[in-house]
């Protein structure tokens, strides 16, 4: 008679945390904050294009020397890229798994009344309104995430590997930015993605604050103001570059 030599292994704390809904939401919140900090720095760097080609190119070259001589050339950039990719993967996987759980928990759609027909008591109306707002926010976050995921691939191929930028030339970041925003499709892809980013940040910042315990009745107005302000500032800051190229302010 064969003996079962297998031993039951207790799941690790990290495994238990990741397996829980709270853990996945926390992972989304933390990874979202990492990406938000990156976006703020990235936007401020992009705005240096308004100081001219020399300043912008010098800034791009400086990024490759951060940490020298302790770090080798471009090491900081690669460390930042690895951290950013990890944050994007964690954020996307957690969002997908939470979405599947949400769908599994509510396998049937809520019934919607025909126009003019109101079967629910008036006292339930606020709850139905909150539910509709939650559904709108959830759908916005899901589709916004898909749009941003596709944009990240495009953005890398456009301004990092220079694969889809027909007039790009290695070592000339200012000229490459002007080249990509001199095309209708380059502007369209970028502006649509930045609008999706603004909506994503607006809903995501608020959600992350609630997940991490920052939400309080007295802070709701402040947090909503911060979410709206960040979303507007980042959206306008990023869109300012293609609009300036289109209008000839940057050329």
Coordinates of C-alpha atoms in Angstrom, one line a residue:
X1 CA 0.0 0.0 0.0
X2 CA 1.5 3.3 -1.1
X3 CA 2.0 5.9 1.5
X4 CA 0.9 9.5 0.7
X5 CA 4.1 11.5 1.4
X6 CA 2.6 14.8 0.5
X7 CA 2.4 17.4 3.1
X8 CA -0.2 20.2 3.3
X9 CA 1.4 23.5 2.7
X10 CA -0.2 26.5 4.2
X11 CA -0.5 29.4 1.8
X12 CA 1.9 32.3 2.5
X13 CA 0.7 35.6 3.8
X14 CA 1.4 37.2 0.4
X15 CA -0.7 34.5 -1.3
X16 CA -3.6 34.9 1.1
X17 CA -3.4 38.7 0.7
X18 CA -3.4 38.5 -3.1
X19 CA -6.2 35.9 -3.1
X20 CA -8.5 38.2 -1.2
X21 CA -10.6 41.0 -2.7
X22 CA -9.2 43.5 -0.2
X23 CA -5.6 42.4 -1.1
X24 CA -6.2 42.9 -4.9
X25 CA -7.8 46.3 -4.3
X26 CA -4.8 47.3 -2.2
X27 CA -2.4 46.1 -4.9
X28 CA -4.4 48.1 -7.4
X29 CA -4.2 51.2 -5.2
X30 CA -0.5 51.0 -4.4
X31 CA 0.4 50.3 -8.1
X32 CA -1.8 53.1 -9.2
X33 CA -0.1 55.5 -6.9
X34 CA 3.3 54.4 -8.3
X35 CA 2.1 55.1 -11.8
X36 CA 0.5 58.4 -10.8
X37 CA 3.8 59.6 -9.4
X38 CA 5.5 58.6 -12.6
X39 CA 2.9 60.4 -14.7
X40 CA 3.4 63.7 -12.7
X41 CA 7.2 63.6 -13.3
X42 CA 6.7 62.5 -16.9
X43 CA 4.3 65.4 -17.6
X44 CA 6.6 68.0 -16.1
X45 CA 9.5 66.6 -18.2
X46 CA 7.4 66.8 -21.3
X47 CA 6.6 70.5 -20.7
X48 CA 10.3 71.3 -21.1
X49 CA 9.7 71.1 -24.8
X50 CA 8.4 74.7 -24.5
X51 CA 12.0 75.8 -23.6
X52 CA 13.3 74.7 -27.0
X53 CA 15.1 71.8 -28.6
X54 CA 18.4 72.3 -26.7
X55 CA 16.8 72.2 -23.3
X56 CA 14.5 69.3 -24.1
X57 CA 17.3 67.2 -25.7
X58 CA 19.6 68.0 -22.7
X59 CA 16.8 66.9 -20.3
X60 CA 16.5 63.6 -22.3
X61 CA 20.2 63.0 -22.1
X62 CA 20.3 63.8 -18.4
X63 CA 17.7 61.1 -17.7
X64 CA 20.3 58.5 -18.9
X65 CA 23.0 59.8 -16.5
X66 CA 20.9 59.9 -13.2
X67 CA 22.8 58.1 -10.4
X68 CA 26.2 58.2 -12.0
X69 CA 28.9 57.3 -11.1
X70 CA 27.2 55.0 -8.5
X71 CA 24.9 53.7 -11.3
X72 CA 26.1 52.9 -14.8
X73 CA 24.8 54.8 -17.8
X74 CA 21.0 54.3 -18.2
X75 CA 20.7 52.0 -15.2
X76 CA 18.3 54.4 -13.5
X77 CA 16.1 54.4 -16.6
X78 CA 16.0 50.6 -16.7
X79 CA 15.3 50.4 -13.0
X80 CA 12.4 52.9 -13.4
X81 CA 11.1 50.9 -16.4
X82 CA 11.1 47.6 -14.5
X83 CA 9.3 49.2 -11.6
X84 CA 6.8 50.8 -13.9
X85 CA 6.2 47.6 -15.9
X86 CA 5.7 45.7 -12.6
X87 CA 3.2 48.3 -11.5
X88 CA 1.3 48.1 -14.8
X89 CA 1.1 44.3 -14.7
X90 CA 0.0 44.2 -11.1
X91 CA -2.6 46.9 -11.7
X92 CA -4.0 45.2 -14.9
X93 CA -4.0 41.6 -13.5
X94 CA -5.7 42.7 -10.2
X95 CA -8.3 44.8 -12.2
X96 CA -9.1 41.9 -14.5
X97 CA -9.5 39.4 -11.6
X98 CA -11.6 41.8 -9.6
X99 CA -13.8 42.4 -12.7
X100 CA -14.2 38.6 -13.1
X101 CA -15.2 38.3 -9.5
X102 CA -17.7 41.1 -9.8
X103 CA -19.3 39.5 -12.9
X104 CA -19.4 36.1 -11.1
X105 CA -21.1 37.7 -8.1
X106 CA -23.8 39.3 -10.3
X107 CA -24.4 36.9 -13.1
X108 CA -27.7 38.5 -14.1
X109 CA -28.3 42.0 -15.2
X110 CA -30.3 44.4 -13.2
X111 CA -33.8 44.9 -14.6
X112 CA -34.3 48.3 -16.2
X113 CA -37.8 49.7 -16.3
X114 CA -39.4 51.0 -19.5
X115 CA -39.7 54.8 -19.9
X116 CA -42.4 56.2 -17.7
X117 CA -42.6 53.0 -15.6
X118 CA -41.3 53.2 -12.0
X119 CA -41.9 49.9 -10.1
X120 CA -39.6 50.9 -7.2
X121 CA -40.8 52.9 -4.2
X122 CA -39.6 56.5 -4.2
X123 CA -37.5 55.8 -1.1
X124 CA -35.2 53.4 -3.1
X125 CA -34.4 56.0 -5.8
X126 CA -31.1 57.3 -4.1
X127 CA -29.8 53.7 -3.9
X128 CA -30.6 53.1 -7.6
X129 CA -28.8 56.4 -8.5
X130 CA -25.7 55.3 -6.6
X131 CA -25.8 51.9 -8.3
X132 CA -26.0 53.5 -11.7
X133 CA -23.1 55.9 -10.9
X134 CA -21.0 52.9 -9.6
X135 CA -21.8 51.0 -12.8
X136 CA -20.8 54.0 -15.0
X137 CA -17.5 54.5 -13.0
X138 CA -16.7 50.8 -13.3
X139 CA -17.3 50.7 -17.0
X140 CA -15.2 53.9 -17.5
X141 CA -12.3 52.4 -15.5
X142 CA -12.5 49.1 -17.5
X143 CA -12.6 50.6 -20.9
X144 CA -10.2 53.3 -20.0
X145 CA -7.7 50.7 -18.8
X146 CA -8.0 48.8 -22.1
X147 CA -7.4 52.1 -24.1
X148 CA -4.4 53.0 -21.9
X149 CA -2.9 49.5 -22.2
X150 CA -3.1 49.7 -26.0
X151 CA -1.7 53.3 -25.9
X152 CA 1.3 52.2 -23.8
X153 CA 2.3 49.7 -26.6
X154 CA 1.8 52.4 -29.2
X155 CA 3.7 55.0 -27.2
X156 CA 6.7 52.7 -26.8
X157 CA 6.8 51.8 -30.5
X158 CA 6.4 55.5 -31.4
X159 CA 8.9 57.4 -29.2
X160 CA 11.1 54.7 -27.5
X161 CA 11.8 52.1 -30.2
X162 CA 10.9 54.6 -33.0
X163 CA 9.3 51.7 -34.9
X164 CA 6.0 53.5 -36.0
X165 CA 7.5 57.0 -36.3
X166 CA 8.5 57.3 -40.0
X167 CA 10.5 60.5 -39.5
X168 CA 12.1 59.6 -36.2
X169 CA 15.9 59.7 -35.8
X170 CA 17.7 58.2 -32.8
X171 CA 19.3 60.8 -30.5
X172 CA 16.9 63.6 -31.4
X173 CA 14.0 63.5 -29.0
X174 CA 12.7 67.0 -29.7
X175 CA 12.5 66.4 -33.4
X176 CA 10.9 63.0 -32.8
X177 CA 8.1 64.5 -30.7
X178 CA 7.5 67.1 -33.3
X179 CA 7.4 64.4 -36.0
X180 CA 4.9 62.2 -34.2
X181 CA 2.5 65.1 -33.5
X182 CA 2.8 66.4 -37.1
X183 CA 0.5 63.5 -38.2
X184 CA -3.2 63.4 -37.7
X185 CA -3.1 59.8 -36.4
X186 CA -0.3 60.6 -33.9
X187 CA -2.4 63.4 -32.4
X188 CA -5.6 61.4 -32.4
X189 CA -4.2 58.4 -30.6
X190 CA -2.4 60.6 -28.0
X191 CA -5.3 62.9 -27.3
X192 CA -7.9 60.2 -27.0
X193 CA -5.6 58.3 -24.6
X194 CA -5.0 61.3 -22.5
X195 CA -8.7 62.0 -22.1
X196 CA -9.1 58.3 -21.1
X197 CA -6.2 58.8 -18.6
X198 CA -7.9 61.8 -17.1
X199 CA -11.1 59.9 -16.4
X200 CA -9.1 56.9 -15.1
X201 CA -7.2 59.1 -12.6
X202 CA -10.4 60.9 -11.6
X203 CA -12.2 57.7 -10.6
X204 CA -9.0 55.8 -9.6
X205 CA -7.6 58.3 -7.2
X206 CA -10.9 58.4 -5.3
X207 CA -11.1 54.6 -5.2
X208 CA -7.5 54.2 -4.1
X209 CA -8.0 56.7 -1.3
X210 CA -11.0 54.7 0.0
X211 CA -9.1 51.4 -0.3
X212 CA -6.1 52.7 1.7
X213 CA -8.3 54.1 4.4
X214 CA -7.8 57.8 3.6
X215 CA -11.5 58.4 3.0
X216 CA -13.3 60.1 5.8
X217 CA -16.7 61.9 5.8
X218 CA -14.8 65.2 6.5
X219 CA -12.3 64.6 3.8
X220 CA -14.6 63.6 0.9
X221 CA -14.8 67.0 -0.6
X222 CA -11.0 67.5 -0.4
X223 CA -10.3 64.0 -1.9
X224 CA -12.8 64.7 -4.7
X225 CA -11.2 68.0 -5.3
X226 CA -7.7 66.5 -5.5
X227 CA -8.9 63.8 -7.8
X228 CA -10.5 66.3 -10.2
X229 CA -7.5 68.6 -10.0
X230 CA -5.0 65.9 -10.7
X231 CA -7.0 64.6 -13.5
X232 CA -7.4 68.0 -15.1
X233 CA -3.8 69.0 -14.6
X234 CA -2.4 65.8 -16.1
X235 CA -4.8 65.8 -19.0
X236 CA -4.2 69.4 -19.9
X237 CA -0.4 69.1 -19.3
X238 CA 0.0 66.1 -21.6
X239 CA -2.4 67.4 -24.3
X240 CA -0.6 70.8 -24.4
X241 CA 2.3 69.3 -26.3
X242 CA 0.5 67.8 -29.3
X243 CA -1.8 70.9 -29.5
X244 CA 1.3 73.2 -29.5
X245 CA 2.8 71.2 -32.3
X246 CA -0.4 71.3 -34.3
X247 CA -0.7 75.1 -33.9
X248 CA 2.9 75.8 -34.6
X249 CA 3.8 77.0 -31.1
X250 CA 6.3 74.1 -31.0
X251 CA 8.0 73.4 -34.3

